[in-house]
Amino acid sequence: MSDNAASRLRLSGLCFLLQILNILLFAVFVRYSPESSSSLCSPQLNCSRRNQDSGFQHPPFRDVHLQVLLGFGLLVAFLGRYGPGSVAISILIVSFTIQWAMLLQGFFYFFLNGKIYVGAQSVVSADFCAAAVLISTGAVLGRVNPVQMLLLALLEVILCTLNEYILLSLMGVSDSGRSLTVHIFGAYFGLMVSRILHLPHTDRRKREDQQDMGHQQDVFAVVGTIYLWTFWPSFTSATTADDSAEPWAVINTYLSLVASTIATVILSPVLYEESTPRMVQIQDATLAGAAVMGMAGEMLVTPFGALIVGFLAGLICPLGFRFFTPVLHSRLKIQDTCGVHNVHGLPGILGALLGVLLTVLATADTYGDRLELVFPLVAQGSRTAADQALWQLCALPLTLLFATLGGCLTG
């Protein structure tokens, strides 16, 4: 049997085994969430943190799902050699991750009397986990095969779910747009996998692949960027949407997007010999501007504050590609194929630090009834704003620790 045939059969066999495993686990544990969710609102189901289906609307689910498939999926399509194939593998990864994440997250959040009760919110939570996995695969694209990507997803979902449970449920951290649990975790998990997989003789091929840019890749970037602009505000606000509250997360994210794009247009001609930035650079700036609003999006950033933070994220992204990526490659031996460190990692850290600052300033006078939505423990009097800010700050190194150790083990 040839190597190509054996490789195809390995992928087919692994997919078959994983799918049978998921089917069996779903048959034993998973049931529909009852429409009268109040009857199941117990501490085991953690209804206070997870919006139940009675308050869930279809558009946020649709927007988040499209965002994961197209916004993140097309991000990995810019390499000429791997473009269409990488999109197909992204869909495979999403298909497996959603099932696996629904099971694992169900045991933490929706488990009662030996069963997992799933609904639309379960799928949204699984989509968030799939986004983290896709970010990680962007760091190793072109140097791992589909079988290895599936194994990466299998292990990362476990660690991603555990990290999310510790941060959001046990520590009470506010991270609605997932700066910590998606952007930072996915980026540094993938970077550590890339570091372990470093092979010196692949450096030259990597550079050639990254230079292989053409019309087809620009088309992928155009479509991906449009979807990012259209649906990312829903991604940021999907877990905090409340009909009685103004959509701060939506407004802040849109303002951050426009400012980050302008910043990239300003900086690109200075860093590169081009009069206007390429569409891939605009796509990266859009991602950075959205990632920075992950934690702080639902907080009182103020409109001008959102513009300032988005502008900073738009500067960080091209500066990172120009100066920091070569250092990662030459000094730390980390090959970051899609630049997830500049697009997700650094903006995510900036967003987390911004969230800590805004938490310190949170008061009942400035937030009003919204304080219960954003910082329920502060509103209930269980914590002061300073205590909550300390927990928010501790969540950053903890996420980095989970991501780096998990990435090393997976690699």
GROMACS .gro file of C-alpha atoms in nm:
model
  411
    1MET     CA    1   0.000   0.000   0.000
    2SER     CA    2   0.137   0.344  -0.094
    3ASP     CA    3   0.200   0.614   0.164
    4ASN     CA    4  -0.077   0.833   0.020
    5ALA     CA    5  -0.331   0.552   0.042
    6ALA     CA    6  -0.224   0.473   0.399
    7SER     CA    7  -0.257   0.841   0.494
    8ARG     CA    8  -0.608   0.859   0.351
    9LEU     CA    9  -0.710   0.545   0.536
   10ARG     CA   10  -0.566   0.675   0.861
   11LEU     CA   11  -0.778   0.991   0.836
   12SER     CA   12  -1.086   0.790   0.737
   13GLY     CA   13  -1.033   0.539   1.016
   14LEU     CA   14  -0.976   0.805   1.283
   15CYS     CA   15  -1.287   0.997   1.176
   16PHE     CA   16  -1.488   0.675   1.188
   17LEU     CA   17  -1.368   0.586   1.537
   18LEU     CA   18  -1.422   0.936   1.677
   19GLN     CA   19  -1.769   0.961   1.524
   20ILE     CA   20  -1.876   0.624   1.662
   21LEU     CA   21  -1.745   0.731   2.003
   22ASN     CA   22  -1.946   1.053   1.989
   23ILE     CA   23  -2.261   0.869   1.880
   24LEU     CA   24  -2.233   0.623   2.167
   25LEU     CA   25  -2.170   0.896   2.423
   26PHE     CA   26  -2.460   1.102   2.291
   27ALA     CA   27  -2.687   0.797   2.307
   28VAL     CA   28  -2.599   0.731   2.670
   29PHE     CA   29  -2.582   1.084   2.813
   30VAL     CA   30  -2.736   1.354   2.591
   31ARG     CA   31  -3.101   1.460   2.599
   32TYR     CA   32  -3.289   1.766   2.476
   33SER     CA   33  -3.311   2.052   2.720
   34PRO     CA   34  -3.677   2.087   2.830
   35GLU     CA   35  -3.859   2.399   2.712
   36SER     CA   36  -3.956   2.471   3.072
   37SER     CA   37  -3.594   2.518   3.169
   38SER     CA   38  -3.688   2.661   3.510
   39SER     CA   39  -3.759   2.309   3.631
   40LEU     CA   40  -3.395   2.221   3.570
   41CYS     CA   41  -3.239   2.536   3.707
   42SER     CA   42  -3.029   2.377   3.976
   43PRO     CA   43  -2.672   2.439   4.088
   44GLN     CA   44  -2.565   2.142   3.878
   45LEU     CA   45  -2.690   2.306   3.558
   46ASN     CA   46  -2.540   2.644   3.653
   47CYS     CA   47  -2.834   2.837   3.507
   48SER     CA   48  -2.713   3.166   3.650
   49ARG     CA   49  -2.409   3.171   3.421
   50ARG     CA   50  -2.551   3.009   3.111
   51ASN     CA   51  -2.847   3.172   2.937
   52GLN     CA   52  -3.119   2.912   2.892
   53ASP     CA   53  -3.298   2.853   2.566
   54SER     CA   54  -3.605   3.049   2.680
   55GLY     CA   55  -3.392   3.363   2.655
   56PHE     CA   56  -3.195   3.255   2.353
   57GLN     CA   57  -3.271   3.389   2.008
   58HIS     CA   58  -3.188   3.234   1.674
   59PRO     CA   59  -2.988   3.524   1.517
   60PRO     CA   60  -2.700   3.513   1.770
   61PHE     CA   61  -2.662   3.138   1.714
   62ARG     CA   62  -2.658   3.187   1.338
   63ASP     CA   63  -2.410   3.473   1.358
   64VAL     CA   64  -2.170   3.290   1.588
   65HIS     CA   65  -2.180   2.977   1.374
   66LEU     CA   66  -2.114   3.172   1.054
   67GLN     CA   67  -1.836   3.358   1.229
   68VAL     CA   68  -1.660   3.037   1.325
   69LEU     CA   69  -1.698   2.873   0.985
   70LEU     CA   70  -1.623   3.172   0.763
   71GLY     CA   71  -1.450   3.431   0.980
   72PHE     CA   72  -1.203   3.187   1.132
   73GLY     CA   73  -1.214   2.925   0.859
   74LEU     CA   74  -1.116   3.161   0.580
   75LEU     CA   75  -0.839   3.308   0.794
   76VAL     CA   76  -0.634   2.994   0.724
   77ALA     CA   77  -0.697   3.008   0.349
   78PHE     CA   78  -0.445   3.275   0.255
   79LEU     CA   79  -0.157   3.037   0.184
   80GLY     CA   80  -0.150   2.953  -0.185
   81ARG     CA   81  -0.044   2.593  -0.140
   82TYR     CA   82  -0.294   2.513   0.137
   83GLY     CA   83  -0.585   2.751   0.070
   84PRO     CA   84  -0.885   2.539  -0.042
   85GLY     CA   85  -0.765   2.231   0.142
   86SER     CA   86  -0.722   2.418   0.468
   87VAL     CA   87  -1.082   2.540   0.450
   88ALA     CA   88  -1.203   2.182   0.404
   89ILE     CA   89  -0.997   2.069   0.703
   90SER     CA   90  -1.132   2.362   0.906
   91ILE     CA   91  -1.486   2.241   0.844
   92LEU     CA   92  -1.381   1.890   0.949
   93ILE     CA   93  -1.229   2.027   1.269
   94VAL     CA   94  -1.543   2.230   1.345
   95SER     CA   95  -1.767   1.928   1.281
   96PHE     CA   96  -1.577   1.713   1.530
   97THR     CA   97  -1.511   1.987   1.786
   98ILE     CA   98  -1.877   2.086   1.819
   99GLN     CA   99  -1.976   1.731   1.911
  100TRP     CA  100  -1.684   1.675   2.146
  101ALA     CA  101  -1.723   2.015   2.313
  102MET     CA  102  -2.098   1.968   2.366
  103LEU     CA  103  -2.021   1.649   2.555
  104LEU     CA  104  -1.739   1.784   2.770
  105GLN     CA  105  -1.905   2.118   2.843
  106GLY     CA  106  -2.227   1.932   2.915
  107PHE     CA  107  -2.062   1.741   3.198
  108PHE     CA  108  -1.954   2.071   3.354
  109TYR     CA  109  -2.258   2.292   3.292
  110PHE     CA  110  -2.568   2.096   3.188
  111PHE     CA  111  -2.533   1.767   3.379
  112LEU     CA  112  -2.818   1.652   3.602
  113ASN     CA  113  -2.932   1.309   3.719
  114GLY     CA  114  -2.678   1.135   3.499
  115LYS     CA  115  -2.781   1.314   3.176
  116ILE     CA  116  -2.658   1.611   2.973
  117TYR     CA  117  -2.937   1.849   2.871
  118VAL     CA  118  -2.839   2.033   2.554
  119GLY     CA  119  -2.999   2.323   2.373
  120ALA     CA  120  -2.908   2.611   2.145
  121GLN     CA  121  -2.679   2.764   2.408
  122SER     CA  122  -2.485   2.438   2.421
  123VAL     CA  123  -2.409   2.472   2.051
  124VAL     CA  124  -2.301   2.835   2.091
  125SER     CA  125  -2.062   2.735   2.371
  126ALA     CA  126  -1.927   2.456   2.149
  127ASP     CA  127  -1.877   2.707   1.868
  128PHE     CA  128  -1.663   2.920   2.099
  129CYS     CA  129  -1.448   2.616   2.172
  130ALA     CA  130  -1.423   2.539   1.799
  131ALA     CA  131  -1.299   2.895   1.741
  132ALA     CA  132  -1.014   2.840   1.989
  133VAL     CA  133  -0.915   2.518   1.811
  134LEU     CA  134  -0.918   2.689   1.470
  135ILE     CA  135  -0.694   2.965   1.605
  136SER     CA  136  -0.448   2.702   1.727
  137THR     CA  137  -0.443   2.521   1.393
  138GLY     CA  138  -0.355   2.852   1.226
  139ALA     CA  139  -0.020   2.846   1.406
  140VAL     CA  140   0.076   2.502   1.271
  141LEU     CA  141  -0.091   2.510   0.930
  142GLY     CA  142   0.120   2.346   0.661
  143ARG     CA  143   0.327   2.143   0.906
  144VAL     CA  144   0.068   1.901   1.041
  145ASN     CA  145  -0.158   1.662   0.854
  146PRO     CA  146  -0.536   1.627   0.903
  147VAL     CA  147  -0.494   1.329   1.137
  148GLN     CA  148  -0.270   1.535   1.363
  149MET     CA  149  -0.515   1.826   1.352
  150LEU     CA  150  -0.794   1.599   1.471
  151LEU     CA  151  -0.578   1.476   1.757
  152LEU     CA  152  -0.493   1.837   1.841
  153ALA     CA  153  -0.865   1.919   1.853
  154LEU     CA  154  -0.936   1.612   2.068
  155LEU     CA  155  -0.687   1.720   2.334
  156GLU     CA  156  -0.737   2.096   2.312
  157VAL     CA  157  -1.112   2.078   2.369
  158ILE     CA  158  -1.050   1.901   2.700
  159LEU     CA  159  -0.810   2.167   2.824
  160CYS     CA  160  -1.010   2.455   2.677
  161THR     CA  161  -1.326   2.337   2.854
  162LEU     CA  162  -1.144   2.292   3.185
  163ASN     CA  163  -0.987   2.638   3.158
  164GLU     CA  164  -1.323   2.796   3.077
  165TYR     CA  165  -1.495   2.621   3.368
  166ILE     CA  166  -1.230   2.734   3.617
  167LEU     CA  167  -1.234   3.094   3.494
  168LEU     CA  168  -1.603   3.157   3.433
  169SER     CA  169  -1.766   2.935   3.693
  170LEU     CA  170  -1.522   2.883   3.980
  171MET     CA  171  -1.344   3.221   3.966
  172GLY     CA  172  -1.644   3.424   3.846
  173VAL     CA  173  -1.446   3.602   3.573
  174SER     CA  174  -1.637   3.817   3.324
  175ASP     CA  175  -1.521   3.729   2.970
  176SER     CA  176  -1.826   3.739   2.747
  177GLY     CA  177  -1.638   3.794   2.421
  178ARG     CA  178  -1.375   3.534   2.511
  179SER     CA  179  -1.050   3.731   2.512
  180LEU     CA  180  -0.913   3.475   2.755
  181THR     CA  181  -1.080   3.146   2.674
  182VAL     CA  182  -1.076   3.174   2.294
  183HIS     CA  183  -0.821   3.427   2.167
  184ILE     CA  184  -0.542   3.398   2.424
  185PHE     CA  185  -0.587   3.029   2.493
  186GLY     CA  186  -0.613   2.933   2.125
  187ALA     CA  187  -0.317   3.148   2.022
  188TYR     CA  188  -0.067   3.034   2.285
  189PHE     CA  189  -0.180   2.673   2.275
  190GLY     CA  190  -0.108   2.668   1.903
  191LEU     CA  191   0.223   2.852   1.943
  192MET     CA  192   0.346   2.597   2.195
  193VAL     CA  193   0.246   2.310   1.967
  194SER     CA  194   0.436   2.485   1.690
  195ARG     CA  195   0.742   2.521   1.911
  196ILE     CA  196   0.750   2.150   1.991
  197LEU     CA  197   0.706   2.063   1.623
  198HIS     CA  198   0.986   2.293   1.512
  199LEU     CA  199   1.200   2.142   1.236
  200PRO     CA  200   1.487   2.357   1.103
  201HIS     CA  201   1.475   2.214   0.751
  202THR     CA  202   1.114   2.333   0.705
  203ASP     CA  203   1.200   2.701   0.748
  204ARG     CA  204   1.272   2.762   0.382
  205ARG     CA  205   0.955   2.591   0.264
  206LYS     CA  206   0.751   2.793   0.515
  207ARG     CA  207   0.885   3.120   0.378
  208GLU     CA  208   0.805   3.014   0.023
  209ASP     CA  209   0.451   2.921   0.125
  210GLN     CA  210   0.392   3.253   0.294
  211GLN     CA  211   0.513   3.438  -0.015
  212ASP     CA  212   0.273   3.240  -0.235
  213MET     CA  213   0.004   3.505  -0.243
  214GLY     CA  214  -0.226   3.546  -0.539
  215HIS     CA  215  -0.568   3.655  -0.658
  216GLN     CA  216  -0.742   3.350  -0.514
  217GLN     CA  217  -0.608   3.419  -0.167
  218ASP     CA  218  -0.719   3.784  -0.188
  219VAL     CA  219  -1.070   3.662  -0.267
  220PHE     CA  220  -1.066   3.440   0.042
  221ALA     CA  221  -0.949   3.737   0.250
  222VAL     CA  222  -1.223   3.963   0.108
  223VAL     CA  223  -1.499   3.716   0.193
  224GLY     CA  224  -1.354   3.644   0.537
  225THR     CA  225  -1.318   4.014   0.620
  226ILE     CA  226  -1.676   4.092   0.518
  227TYR     CA  227  -1.808   3.817   0.743
  228LEU     CA  228  -1.589   3.938   1.030
  229TRP     CA  229  -1.729   4.288   0.998
  230THR     CA  230  -2.087   4.163   0.971
  231PHE     CA  231  -2.106   3.902   1.243
  232TRP     CA  232  -1.833   3.966   1.500
  233PRO     CA  233  -2.043   4.201   1.719
  234SER     CA  234  -2.284   3.909   1.764
  235PHE     CA  235  -1.990   3.684   1.854
  236THR     CA  236  -1.883   3.930   2.124
  237SER     CA  237  -2.231   3.973   2.268
  238ALA     CA  238  -2.384   3.626   2.216
  239THR     CA  239  -2.361   3.523   2.582
  240THR     CA  240  -2.468   3.857   2.728
  241ALA     CA  241  -2.755   3.961   2.501
  242ASP     CA  242  -3.041   4.101   2.708
  243ASP     CA  243  -3.343   4.277   2.563
  244SER     CA  244  -3.355   4.522   2.855
  245ALA     CA  245  -2.994   4.638   2.820
  246GLU     CA  246  -2.828   4.856   2.562
  247PRO     CA  247  -2.594   4.652   2.338
  248TRP     CA  248  -2.267   4.797   2.465
  249ALA     CA  249  -2.070   4.498   2.334
  250VAL     CA  250  -2.205   4.553   1.982
  251ILE     CA  251  -2.132   4.925   1.982
  252ASN     CA  252  -1.786   4.890   2.133
  253THR     CA  253  -1.689   4.613   1.890
  254TYR     CA  254  -1.800   4.808   1.584
  255LEU     CA  255  -1.606   5.115   1.695
  256SER     CA  256  -1.299   4.904   1.764
  257LEU     CA  257  -1.324   4.745   1.419
  258VAL     CA  258  -1.329   5.077   1.236
  259ALA     CA  259  -1.041   5.221   1.438
  260SER     CA  260  -0.820   4.914   1.397
  261THR     CA  261  -0.872   4.916   1.021
  262ILE     CA  262  -0.775   5.283   0.996
  263ALA     CA  263  -0.463   5.218   1.206
  264THR     CA  264  -0.349   4.942   0.971
  265VAL     CA  265  -0.404   5.160   0.665
  266ILE     CA  266  -0.190   5.429   0.832
  267LEU     CA  267   0.092   5.198   0.934
  268SER     CA  268   0.120   4.953   0.643
  269PRO     CA  269   0.273   5.198   0.391
  270VAL     CA  270   0.530   5.292   0.655
  271LEU     CA  271   0.633   4.932   0.724
  272TYR     CA  272   0.601   4.790   0.373
  273GLU     CA  273   0.668   4.925   0.024
  274GLU     CA  274   0.301   4.936  -0.068
  275SER     CA  275   0.070   5.233  -0.112
  276THR     CA  276  -0.226   5.050   0.039
  277PRO     CA  277  -0.245   4.741   0.261
  278ARG     CA  278  -0.338   4.401   0.118
  279MET     CA  279  -0.674   4.249   0.202
  280VAL     CA  280  -0.503   3.995   0.426
  281GLN     CA  281  -0.367   4.282   0.636
  282ILE     CA  282  -0.714   4.435   0.661
  283GLN     CA  283  -0.848   4.097   0.767
  284ASP     CA  284  -0.583   4.069   1.038
  285ALA     CA  285  -0.658   4.422   1.161
  286THR     CA  286  -1.029   4.340   1.179
  287LEU     CA  287  -0.957   4.031   1.386
  288ALA     CA  288  -0.726   4.223   1.619
  289GLY     CA  289  -0.980   4.500   1.669
  290ALA     CA  290  -1.247   4.246   1.758
  291ALA     CA  291  -1.022   4.033   1.981
  292VAL     CA  292  -0.929   4.332   2.196
  293MET     CA  293  -1.298   4.377   2.284
  294GLY     CA  294  -1.346   4.020   2.401
  295MET     CA  295  -1.342   4.087   2.775
  296ALA     CA  296  -1.407   4.462   2.778
  297GLY     CA  297  -1.682   4.471   2.514
  298GLU     CA  298  -1.973   4.459   2.757
  299MET     CA  299  -1.804   4.699   3.002
  300LEU     CA  300  -1.814   5.077   3.014
  301VAL     CA  301  -1.536   5.139   2.762
  302THR     CA  302  -1.709   5.456   2.635
  303PRO     CA  303  -1.727   5.521   2.258
  304PHE     CA  304  -1.404   5.721   2.240
  305GLY     CA  305  -1.232   5.458   2.455
  306ALA     CA  306  -1.337   5.186   2.210
  307LEU     CA  307  -1.186   5.390   1.926
  308ILE     CA  308  -0.859   5.433   2.117
  309VAL     CA  309  -0.828   5.065   2.206
  310GLY     CA  310  -0.920   4.954   1.853
  311PHE     CA  311  -0.661   5.192   1.712
  312LEU     CA  312  -0.394   5.046   1.941
  313ALA     CA  313  -0.488   4.692   1.836
  314GLY     CA  314  -0.464   4.797   1.472
  315LEU     CA  315  -0.111   4.923   1.536
  316ILE     CA  316  -0.002   4.617   1.734
  317CYS     CA  317  -0.097   4.374   1.459
  318PRO     CA  318   0.125   4.503   1.170
  319LEU     CA  319   0.406   4.596   1.411
  320GLY     CA  320   0.396   4.242   1.544
  321PHE     CA  321   0.420   4.094   1.195
  322ARG     CA  322   0.704   4.328   1.104
  323PHE     CA  323   0.920   4.304   1.416
  324PHE     CA  324   0.798   4.043   1.666
  325THR     CA  325   0.731   3.748   1.434
  326PRO     CA  326   1.096   3.733   1.316
  327VAL     CA  327   1.205   3.727   1.680
  328LEU     CA  328   0.966   3.442   1.758
  329HIS     CA  329   1.109   3.250   1.464
  330SER     CA  330   1.479   3.319   1.510
  331ARG     CA  331   1.511   3.327   1.889
  332LEU     CA  332   1.227   3.107   2.018
  333LYS     CA  333   1.205   2.874   1.715
  334ILE     CA  334   0.828   2.926   1.690
  335GLN     CA  335   0.686   2.915   1.337
  336ASP     CA  336   0.356   3.104   1.342
  337THR     CA  337   0.209   3.029   0.998
  338CYS     CA  338  -0.100   3.250   1.017
  339GLY     CA  339   0.034   3.505   1.266
  340VAL     CA  340  -0.208   3.411   1.543
  341HIS     CA  341   0.020   3.573   1.801
  342ASN     CA  342  -0.024   3.916   1.642
  343VAL     CA  343  -0.389   3.873   1.549
  344HIS     CA  344  -0.526   3.695   1.857
  345GLY     CA  345  -0.259   3.666   2.127
  346LEU     CA  346  -0.132   4.022   2.174
  347PRO     CA  347  -0.473   4.191   2.116
  348GLY     CA  348  -0.630   3.938   2.352
  349ILE     CA  349  -0.380   4.026   2.625
  350LEU     CA  350  -0.442   4.397   2.567
  351GLY     CA  351  -0.816   4.335   2.592
  352ALA     CA  352  -0.774   4.137   2.915
  353LEU     CA  353  -0.568   4.413   3.075
  354LEU     CA  354  -0.823   4.670   2.961
  355GLY     CA  355  -1.096   4.457   3.121
  356VAL     CA  356  -0.906   4.456   3.451
  357LEU     CA  357  -0.877   4.836   3.445
  358LEU     CA  358  -1.246   4.883   3.367
  359THR     CA  359  -1.342   4.637   3.642
  360VAL     CA  360  -1.162   4.849   3.902
  361LEU     CA  361  -1.368   5.149   3.789
  362ALA     CA  362  -1.701   4.966   3.789
  363THR     CA  363  -1.961   5.118   4.022
  364ALA     CA  364  -2.334   5.089   4.063
  365ASP     CA  365  -2.373   5.457   3.971
  366THR     CA  366  -2.205   5.416   3.630
  367TYR     CA  367  -2.347   5.073   3.541
  368GLY     CA  368  -2.692   5.090   3.699
  369ASP     CA  369  -2.893   4.769   3.647
  370ARG     CA  370  -2.628   4.646   3.403
  371LEU     CA  371  -2.391   4.576   3.693
  372GLU     CA  372  -2.591   4.260   3.766
  373LEU     CA  373  -2.535   4.140   3.408
  374VAL     CA  374  -2.164   4.219   3.384
  375PHE     CA  375  -2.044   4.167   3.742
  376PRO     CA  376  -2.313   3.973   3.929
  377LEU     CA  377  -2.091   3.902   4.231
  378VAL     CA  378  -2.013   4.274   4.270
  379ALA     CA  379  -2.381   4.364   4.236
  380GLN     CA  380  -2.473   4.107   4.502
  381GLY     CA  381  -2.213   4.245   4.740
  382SER     CA  382  -2.005   3.925   4.747
  383ARG     CA  383  -1.704   4.110   4.607
  384THR     CA  384  -1.580   4.463   4.574
  385ALA     CA  385  -1.480   4.600   4.235
  386ALA     CA  386  -1.114   4.574   4.337
  387ASP     CA  387  -1.159   4.207   4.434
  388GLN     CA  388  -1.327   4.134   4.102
  389ALA     CA  389  -1.045   4.310   3.916
  390LEU     CA  390  -0.791   4.095   4.099
  391TRP     CA  391  -0.973   3.780   3.990
  392GLN     CA  392  -0.985   3.912   3.633
  393LEU     CA  393  -0.611   3.977   3.645
  394CYS     CA  394  -0.529   3.633   3.789
  395ALA     CA  395  -0.724   3.472   3.507
  396LEU     CA  396  -0.466   3.595   3.250
  397PRO     CA  397  -0.157   3.409   3.379
  398LEU     CA  398  -0.372   3.106   3.457
  399THR     CA  399  -0.495   3.092   3.098
  400LEU     CA  400  -0.141   3.136   2.966
  401LEU     CA  401  -0.027   2.852   3.194
  402PHE     CA  402  -0.302   2.618   3.074
  403ALA     CA  403  -0.238   2.708   2.711
  404THR     CA  404   0.141   2.673   2.720
  405LEU     CA  405   0.149   2.349   2.919
  406GLY     CA  406  -0.136   2.201   2.717
  407GLY     CA  407   0.029   2.303   2.391
  408CYS     CA  408   0.359   2.148   2.494
  409LEU     CA  409   0.195   1.820   2.593
  410THR     CA  410  -0.013   1.811   2.275
  411GLY     CA  411   0.290   1.890   2.060
   0.00000   0.00000   0.00000
